[in-house]
Amino acid sequence: MTQSDWTHLAAARGLRLSEAELAKLAAAMEALEPAYQALAAGLTHDTEPVTTFGEEAVEAR
Amino acid sequence: MMTLLEAAAQLRARKVSSHELVKESLARIGQLNPQLNAFLTVTGDAALAAARKSDEELAAGRDRGPLHGIPVALKDNFYTKGVRTTAGSKLFADFVPEYDSGVTEKLCDAGAVIVGKTGLHELAYGITSNNIHFGTIRNPHNLDCIPGGSSGGSGAAVQSGMVFMAMGSDTGGSIRIPAAYCGTVGLKPTFGRVSRYGMFPLGYSLDHAGPLTRTSRDAVEALNAIAGYDSRDPSCSRRPAETVRLEEPTYVKDLKVGVPENFFFDRVEPGVEQAVRRAIARIGELGAAVIPVKLPDMAAINIAGRLILLAEASAWLEPHHLARRGDISPEVLALLDQGRMVPGTVYVNAQRARRLLAREFASIWKKVDVLFTPTIPIGAPKIGVSTVTLGGVEEDTRVASTKFVRPFNVLGLPALSVPCGMTADNLPVGLQIVGPPFGERKVLTAGAALELN
């Protein structure tokens, strides 16, 4: 997610967290980062999001 | 313990009345609920009145189908008109809906008798059903163990014989996890096959509704009662409702069963793997072709699912999340905080990856009819245990419990968990049977074949 300053980001998102809560939040988000980067790297410009996940998406036409 | 279909047959043979079945159900709830905490609300008087009406209708020749007169329960995130619906959360502790959910309506139309509302993990956002607001729900097999979640009350209620069927919801495995940990059948239908109208959301694009039962054939009847288009749920499929019928005896000689070569057996408790391998061998002995298959990147599908869920859950709960933090457990609050930190770009990219992965996965159905996998790599953990060691690697029990089931929420595919044995600790093992879109008949056929044999 290429974000790192979780203290300021959390404050900007309206979260008033203790240091312990912030540390836990940062660890959880950082753990997702490499997997997300790998996921995003495989996307080509013509891959559209599943904006309405209905029958069409389930059947992967 | 009778199955739903056996009870339905006895009702029609006049060997038992709906009133008697419901009285027995209420007595069992009264006897076992103090230990199990499976039910949050019991609607005894209304259920007895409905049972009397069912008996009158059946006597008059008006038969609404296999669920007519059968005591069932709803997870407490399905709206019930005039009956408190909490979603297992203090935020909604006093919420009384003014209308029924689509599923509630369909069950009532089918003549099912709702005896109450089952407990769940707070907001359906977790796998333990260890609910700090409404108490710990326990596993009937071992009271020291979790029943799984989030539909833990439904799993405990069905396994302990309180009801013949209980509804669950499944966003990342919440029907199949309690089914596997409690030793019941649990069906997550294809996305869009069952209406979510009037069901508390968790992740809009991942939420499914489905039944927990004692057998696959019971699940067939529950599915037939609740499936079908509902214009009030924008994701509901417009396909004409198809009644699923299984052959008698169940025939699997034409069935091609895929067994994953990757991911699903990488880190699994030995007792779980043995039980699942035995089930695979058994379906082969019954005549099905067992075919090894290489699946796409399941870990990537899981990551996409986790990011989508984090964002979707935090989106709908935004008004409560910041204003009423004190009314949310630290565990769920941590997830809501994480969801608030997921940027829009990441959510969109996760949904883009989902389309790509779904397309890749679809090619599997050119080779096989169904997939067999373990539902969960472990038996039910003890209450309060948050990590498990598998293959020398320590895993969070939440991750271990969801990693084999979450992909099929992301892909929207029908997935069934059926009991297939016990671990060395005498805890149930679940076999997950996954099918192509709207392929419920195939997964239920495979489940029923194993139960008969």
XYZ file of C-alpha atoms in Angstrom:
514
model
C 0.000 0.000 0.000
C 3.208 2.056 0.026
C 2.138 3.748 3.238
C 4.378 3.908 6.266
C 3.552 6.757 8.617
C 0.725 4.957 10.304
C 0.544 7.412 13.221
C -0.338 10.343 10.987
C -2.468 8.257 8.656
C -4.520 6.905 11.555
C -4.996 10.401 12.961
C -6.054 11.644 9.512
C -8.620 8.864 9.325
C -10.105 9.934 12.667
C -8.588 7.128 14.742
C -7.334 8.158 18.150
C -5.275 5.143 19.167
C -2.910 4.354 21.996
C 0.711 3.546 21.149
C 0.034 -0.146 21.682
C -2.998 -0.034 19.374
C -1.005 1.868 16.761
C 1.822 -0.655 16.914
C -0.651 -3.494 16.419
C -2.346 -1.689 13.542
C 0.958 -0.898 11.826
C 2.116 -4.516 12.157
C -1.136 -5.812 10.641
C -1.026 -3.383 7.727
C 2.676 -3.942 7.052
C 2.106 -7.695 6.986
C -0.375 -7.234 4.146
C 1.959 -4.997 2.132
C 4.195 -7.548 0.317
C 1.256 -9.779 -0.579
C -0.672 -6.793 -1.889
C 2.291 -5.590 -3.961
C 2.602 -9.045 -5.546
C -1.131 -9.054 -6.280
C -1.069 -5.592 -7.842
C 2.008 -6.407 -9.936
C 0.033 -9.025 -11.848
C -2.642 -6.589 -12.988
C -2.769 -5.394 -16.564
C -4.442 -2.124 -17.587
C -7.386 -3.976 -19.148
C -8.316 -5.779 -15.920
C -11.413 -4.009 -14.694
C -12.555 -4.231 -11.074
C -15.472 -6.336 -10.011
C -17.579 -3.315 -9.180
C -20.853 -5.171 -8.927
C -20.068 -8.696 -7.937
C -22.987 -10.490 -9.505
C -23.608 -13.494 -11.707
C -21.354 -12.154 -14.435
C -18.345 -12.090 -12.110
C -19.068 -15.446 -10.506
C -19.174 -17.111 -13.882
C -15.992 -15.277 -14.936
C -17.151 -14.603 -18.474
C -30.823 -38.260 16.249
C -33.385 -37.871 13.455
C -32.576 -35.982 10.275
C -34.840 -33.288 8.845
C -36.047 -35.648 6.114
C -36.767 -38.412 8.639
C -38.784 -35.978 10.759
C -40.645 -34.813 7.634
C -41.495 -38.441 6.771
C -42.732 -39.111 10.309
C -44.912 -36.000 10.172
C -46.554 -37.193 6.985
C -47.011 -40.689 8.384
C -48.748 -39.082 11.411
C -46.242 -40.750 13.723
C -45.376 -37.372 15.188
C -46.907 -33.897 15.055
C -45.189 -30.586 14.433
C -46.333 -29.550 17.911
C -44.485 -32.528 19.400
C -41.344 -31.846 17.352
C -41.313 -28.204 18.420
C -41.964 -29.071 22.082
C -39.064 -31.517 21.953
C -36.854 -28.883 20.323
C -37.730 -26.313 23.006
C -37.109 -28.858 25.768
C -33.690 -29.668 24.349
C -32.837 -25.975 24.098
C -33.931 -25.540 27.713
C -31.789 -28.475 28.769
C -28.601 -27.719 26.771
C -28.523 -23.977 26.217
C -27.227 -23.114 29.697
C -24.038 -25.012 28.753
C -23.752 -24.320 25.026
C -25.186 -20.776 24.782
C -26.234 -21.586 21.211
C -29.434 -19.494 21.342
C -29.659 -15.764 22.043
C -33.449 -15.636 21.776
C -36.019 -18.420 22.000
C -39.464 -17.686 20.564
C -41.250 -20.584 22.255
C -44.846 -19.341 22.329
C -44.799 -18.170 18.714
C -43.168 -21.449 17.666
C -45.799 -23.568 19.426
C -48.577 -21.511 17.818
C -46.942 -21.921 14.387
C -46.586 -25.661 14.993
C -50.311 -25.979 15.761
C -51.071 -24.145 12.516
C -48.709 -26.494 10.625
C -50.482 -29.536 12.058
C -53.863 -28.106 11.027
C -52.623 -27.400 7.520
C -51.098 -30.860 7.088
C -54.271 -32.474 8.420
C -56.259 -30.451 5.884
C -54.006 -31.669 3.066
C -52.081 -28.439 2.574
C -48.471 -29.637 2.379
C -45.897 -26.881 1.903
C -42.987 -29.299 1.408
C -40.282 -31.045 3.436
C -39.730 -28.148 5.852
C -43.401 -27.896 6.784
C -43.743 -28.189 10.561
C -39.983 -28.635 11.143
C -38.311 -26.678 13.983
C -35.465 -24.510 12.652
C -33.399 -21.543 13.824
C -31.986 -18.376 12.309
C -28.594 -16.879 13.034
C -29.225 -13.617 14.843
C -28.183 -11.507 11.865
C -31.315 -12.363 9.828
C -34.067 -9.815 10.391
C -37.164 -11.147 12.107
C -40.147 -8.799 12.279
C -40.884 -7.899 15.897
C -38.095 -10.120 17.260
C -34.810 -8.623 18.475
C -31.961 -9.076 15.972
C -28.556 -8.224 17.433
C -25.908 -9.353 14.921
C -24.142 -10.427 18.110
C -23.231 -6.804 18.751
C -23.877 -4.347 21.536
C -24.463 -1.788 18.769
C -27.695 -3.571 17.877
C -28.544 -5.115 21.251
C -32.019 -3.536 21.233
C -32.712 -3.567 17.503
C -36.129 -4.956 16.602
C -36.668 -5.102 12.822
C -39.922 -3.965 11.265
C -39.694 -6.573 8.535
C -38.469 -10.103 7.882
C -35.369 -10.987 5.866
C -35.884 -12.667 2.489
C -34.713 -15.942 4.022
C -37.075 -15.597 6.997
C -39.975 -15.050 4.596
C -39.053 -18.048 2.460
C -38.670 -20.354 5.452
C -42.062 -19.260 6.791
C -43.616 -19.759 3.332
C -42.143 -23.284 3.333
C -43.881 -23.920 6.663
C -40.721 -24.140 8.774
C -41.239 -23.299 12.442
C -38.680 -20.804 13.738
C -37.902 -21.580 17.380
C -35.378 -18.794 17.904
C -32.232 -16.909 16.995
C -28.769 -18.382 17.372
C -25.693 -16.638 18.724
C -22.713 -15.617 16.638
C -19.336 -13.982 16.651
C -19.748 -10.238 17.158
C -21.024 -8.699 13.889
C -20.216 -12.053 12.199
C -16.641 -10.727 12.072
C -14.597 -13.633 13.448
C -14.284 -17.381 13.753
C -14.530 -18.201 17.474
C -18.078 -17.158 18.512
C -16.456 -16.150 21.783
C -18.755 -13.161 22.158
C -17.905 -10.675 24.916
C -21.377 -9.125 24.797
C -23.560 -12.246 24.767
C -21.261 -14.914 26.185
C -19.083 -17.718 24.914
C -20.685 -20.305 22.640
C -19.311 -23.806 23.195
C -18.691 -26.820 20.988
C -21.063 -29.710 21.803
C -18.239 -32.210 21.117
C -15.997 -30.647 23.725
C -17.206 -27.772 25.876
C -13.652 -26.450 26.214
C -13.452 -25.883 22.449
C -14.846 -23.186 20.190
C -17.746 -24.165 17.910
C -16.189 -22.068 15.144
C -17.794 -19.010 13.691
C -19.190 -16.801 12.936
C -22.307 -19.014 12.828
C -21.226 -20.824 16.003
C -24.663 -20.915 17.610
C -26.145 -22.493 14.499
C -23.448 -25.182 14.414
C -23.904 -25.988 18.107
C -27.718 -25.989 17.803
C -27.769 -28.435 14.893
C -25.056 -30.721 16.243
C -26.681 -30.995 19.672
C -30.110 -31.781 18.249
C -31.822 -28.552 19.295
C -33.085 -27.997 15.729
C -32.965 -29.864 12.411
C -31.623 -26.906 10.473
C -30.199 -23.515 11.327
C -29.352 -20.686 8.971
C -25.890 -19.231 8.830
C -24.113 -16.517 6.918
C -20.682 -16.891 5.334
C -18.343 -14.036 4.368
C -15.010 -15.797 4.860
C -16.096 -19.303 5.856
C -18.645 -18.597 8.599
C -20.999 -21.451 7.648
C -18.352 -24.060 6.791
C -16.071 -23.346 9.770
C -18.692 -24.120 12.465
C -19.949 -27.014 10.357
C -16.446 -28.523 10.329
C -15.648 -27.797 13.990
C -19.047 -29.023 15.245
C -19.414 -31.979 12.861
C -22.453 -30.864 10.867
C -23.095 -30.235 7.194
C -22.819 -26.594 6.087
C -23.618 -25.243 2.629
C -22.454 -21.920 1.250
C -24.406 -21.630 -1.999
C -23.249 -19.782 -5.130
C -23.133 -15.998 -4.665
C -26.542 -14.639 -5.611
C -28.440 -17.901 -5.258
C -29.953 -16.976 -1.879
C -31.218 -13.492 -1.027
C -29.334 -11.441 1.547
C -32.192 -8.944 1.860
C -32.659 -8.231 5.557
C -29.430 -9.940 6.547
C -26.921 -7.757 8.421
C -24.036 -7.207 5.996
C -20.372 -7.762 6.743
C -18.741 -7.588 3.312
C -21.271 -6.761 0.617
C -19.480 -8.552 -2.209
C -18.553 -11.588 -0.092
C -21.665 -12.285 2.024
C -23.641 -15.477 1.434
C -26.566 -17.081 3.298
C -26.904 -20.849 3.686
C -28.021 -23.709 5.929
C -26.345 -25.931 8.523
C -27.941 -29.367 8.737
C -27.180 -32.940 9.779
C -26.973 -34.367 6.240
C -26.417 -33.224 2.689
C -29.929 -34.342 1.751
C -31.313 -32.094 4.494
C -29.226 -29.260 3.053
C -30.828 -29.905 -0.348
C -34.290 -29.318 1.113
C -33.174 -26.215 3.000
C -31.582 -24.819 -0.171
C -34.706 -25.509 -2.221
C -36.749 -23.562 0.345
C -34.524 -20.461 0.519
C -33.091 -20.099 -3.008
C -34.452 -17.871 -5.739
C -34.492 -14.341 -7.115
C -35.297 -11.469 -4.799
C -35.444 -8.022 -6.404
C -34.675 -6.437 -3.010
C -31.130 -7.887 -3.057
C -29.238 -6.235 -5.943
C -26.751 -9.132 -6.105
C -29.399 -11.837 -6.313
C -29.249 -13.992 -9.429
C -32.104 -13.648 -11.920
C -31.770 -17.303 -12.903
C -35.032 -19.177 -12.543
C -35.055 -21.032 -9.223
C -33.954 -24.604 -9.878
C -35.161 -27.267 -7.489
C -32.264 -29.545 -6.624
C -33.157 -33.232 -6.620
C -30.645 -35.988 -5.858
C -30.919 -39.421 -7.412
C -31.782 -42.407 -5.229
C -29.395 -44.095 -4.712
C -26.806 -41.403 -5.215
C -24.799 -42.068 -8.367
C -21.241 -40.752 -8.653
C -19.797 -42.919 -11.432
C -19.778 -39.988 -13.881
C -18.351 -37.558 -11.326
C -14.834 -36.177 -11.812
C -13.368 -35.229 -8.427
C -10.401 -32.869 -8.429
C -7.835 -33.128 -5.650
C -5.574 -30.072 -5.351
C -1.846 -30.684 -5.738
C -0.994 -27.319 -4.233
C -1.963 -25.239 -1.176
C -4.708 -27.329 0.427
C -2.498 -30.052 1.888
C 0.601 -27.927 2.528
C 0.197 -27.518 6.298
C -2.563 -29.732 7.689
C -2.881 -31.613 11.005
C -2.145 -35.332 10.293
C -5.536 -36.520 11.582
C -7.329 -34.055 9.311
C -5.314 -35.071 6.247
C -5.915 -38.777 6.936
C -9.677 -38.298 7.229
C -9.868 -36.216 4.056
C -7.655 -38.661 2.108
C -9.946 -41.497 3.262
C -12.978 -39.612 1.917
C -11.176 -39.090 -1.396
C -10.364 -42.805 -1.567
C -13.980 -43.655 -0.726
C -15.460 -41.508 -3.510
C -13.021 -43.259 -5.860
C -14.212 -46.661 -4.644
C -17.772 -45.538 -5.375
C -16.808 -45.036 -9.004
C -15.871 -41.361 -9.272
C -12.736 -40.440 -11.191
C -10.182 -38.865 -8.848
C -8.014 -36.364 -10.739
C -5.076 -34.375 -9.331
C -5.336 -30.683 -10.265
C -3.052 -27.687 -9.982
C -4.961 -24.649 -8.767
C -4.186 -20.955 -9.299
C -2.534 -18.927 -6.529
C -4.916 -19.515 -3.611
C -2.862 -17.325 -1.258
C -3.351 -14.421 -3.663
C -7.101 -15.063 -3.710
C -7.053 -14.992 0.099
C -5.179 -11.688 0.207
C -7.637 -10.123 -2.251
C -10.488 -11.393 -0.063
C -8.999 -10.033 3.138
C -8.419 -6.563 1.671
C -11.924 -6.440 0.188
C -13.487 -7.525 3.478
C -11.464 -5.064 5.567
C -12.645 -2.169 3.406
C -16.270 -3.279 2.965
C -16.857 -4.020 6.659
C -15.346 -0.715 7.760
C -17.384 1.149 5.149
C -20.808 0.074 6.336
C -19.871 0.204 10.018
C -18.281 3.664 9.702
C -21.035 5.533 11.577
C -20.738 3.197 14.581
C -16.998 2.540 14.436
C -15.881 6.001 15.503
C -18.886 7.055 17.562
C -19.302 3.934 19.699
C -15.834 2.413 20.054
C -16.584 1.427 23.644
C -19.408 -0.828 22.458
C -17.165 -2.889 20.155
C -14.767 -5.618 21.335
C -11.013 -4.894 20.977
C -10.708 -7.777 18.498
C -13.365 -6.461 16.098
C -12.290 -2.867 16.677
C -8.766 -3.773 15.501
C -10.201 -5.152 12.241
C -12.382 -2.078 11.737
C -9.360 0.168 12.348
C -7.384 -1.803 9.747
C -10.224 -1.493 7.238
C -10.233 2.264 7.701
C -6.585 2.317 6.649
C -7.118 0.495 3.333
C -6.887 3.117 0.554
C -9.481 3.217 -2.215
C -6.800 2.296 -4.753
C -6.026 -0.903 -2.863
C -9.693 -1.867 -2.663
C -10.131 -1.335 -6.405
C -6.965 -3.279 -7.210
C -8.109 -6.154 -4.991
C -11.379 -6.217 -6.945
C -9.404 -6.144 -10.210
C -7.272 -9.060 -9.033
C -10.447 -10.877 -8.072
C -11.702 -10.778 -11.651
C -8.370 -12.046 -12.944
C -8.179 -14.876 -10.394
C -11.802 -15.893 -10.966
C -11.097 -16.142 -14.689
C -8.024 -18.323 -14.043
C -9.924 -20.535 -11.626
C -12.787 -21.088 -14.091
C -10.546 -23.278 -16.270
C -10.562 -25.914 -13.503
C -14.178 -26.764 -14.352
C -13.119 -27.961 -17.814
C -11.225 -30.788 -16.064
C -13.329 -31.699 -13.018
C -16.874 -31.446 -11.663
C -16.017 -30.822 -8.019
C -12.978 -30.277 -5.814
C -12.293 -32.078 -2.527
C -10.230 -30.234 0.104
C -10.022 -30.136 3.879
C -12.444 -27.485 5.187
C -9.972 -26.487 7.919
C -6.453 -27.832 8.571
C -7.097 -28.406 12.302
C -9.716 -29.654 14.762
C -11.595 -27.118 16.895
C -9.149 -25.079 18.997
C -9.627 -24.669 22.734
C -11.440 -21.487 23.765
C -8.920 -18.655 24.160
C -6.173 -20.301 22.086
C -5.084 -17.854 19.391
C -2.247 -19.658 17.617
C -1.619 -23.124 16.255
C 1.587 -24.728 14.982
C 1.273 -26.494 11.635
C 4.249 -28.052 9.886
C 6.554 -26.194 12.238
C 4.991 -22.838 11.399
C 2.970 -20.879 13.956
C -0.288 -19.549 12.516
C -3.019 -17.348 13.926
C -6.056 -19.606 14.440
C -8.114 -17.057 12.452
C -5.841 -17.471 9.446
C -5.658 -21.259 9.861
C -9.450 -21.499 10.120
C -10.185 -19.351 7.085
C -7.418 -20.060 4.576
C -9.125 -23.010 2.840
C -12.641 -21.559 2.891
C -12.224 -17.830 2.179
C -11.177 -18.335 -1.480
C -14.655 -19.584 -2.353
C -16.267 -16.436 -0.966
C -13.944 -14.434 -3.198
C -14.829 -16.650 -6.174
C -18.522 -16.925 -5.242
C -18.531 -20.702 -5.781
C -20.807 -23.204 -4.011
C -18.956 -24.999 -1.207
C -20.158 -27.659 1.186
C -18.539 -28.930 4.376
C -19.433 -32.484 5.390
C -18.108 -34.433 8.389
C -15.560 -37.041 7.292
C -13.923 -38.337 10.461
C -12.377 -37.370 13.763
C -8.958 -36.103 14.831
C -6.771 -37.861 17.397
C -8.347 -35.504 19.984
C -11.785 -36.809 19.021
C -12.829 -33.615 17.279
C -14.741 -33.571 13.982
C -13.001 -33.134 10.627
C -14.710 -31.402 7.712
C -14.336 -32.250 4.034
C -14.959 -29.282 1.748
C -16.597 -30.017 -1.611
C -16.509 -27.126 -4.074
C -18.354 -26.883 -7.366
C -18.710 -24.621 -10.400
C -21.107 -21.637 -10.342
C -24.645 -22.847 -9.585
C -23.284 -26.405 -9.287
C -24.913 -27.092 -5.914
C -26.394 -30.336 -7.207
C -22.929 -31.721 -7.898
C -21.470 -30.830 -4.491
C -24.531 -32.112 -2.651
C -24.514 -35.332 -4.692
C -20.904 -35.972 -3.677
C -21.690 -35.172 -0.031
C -24.744 -37.425 0.011
C -22.810 -40.292 -1.602
C -20.191 -40.192 1.139
C -22.833 -40.069 3.890
C -24.585 -43.150 2.535
C -21.329 -45.056 2.273
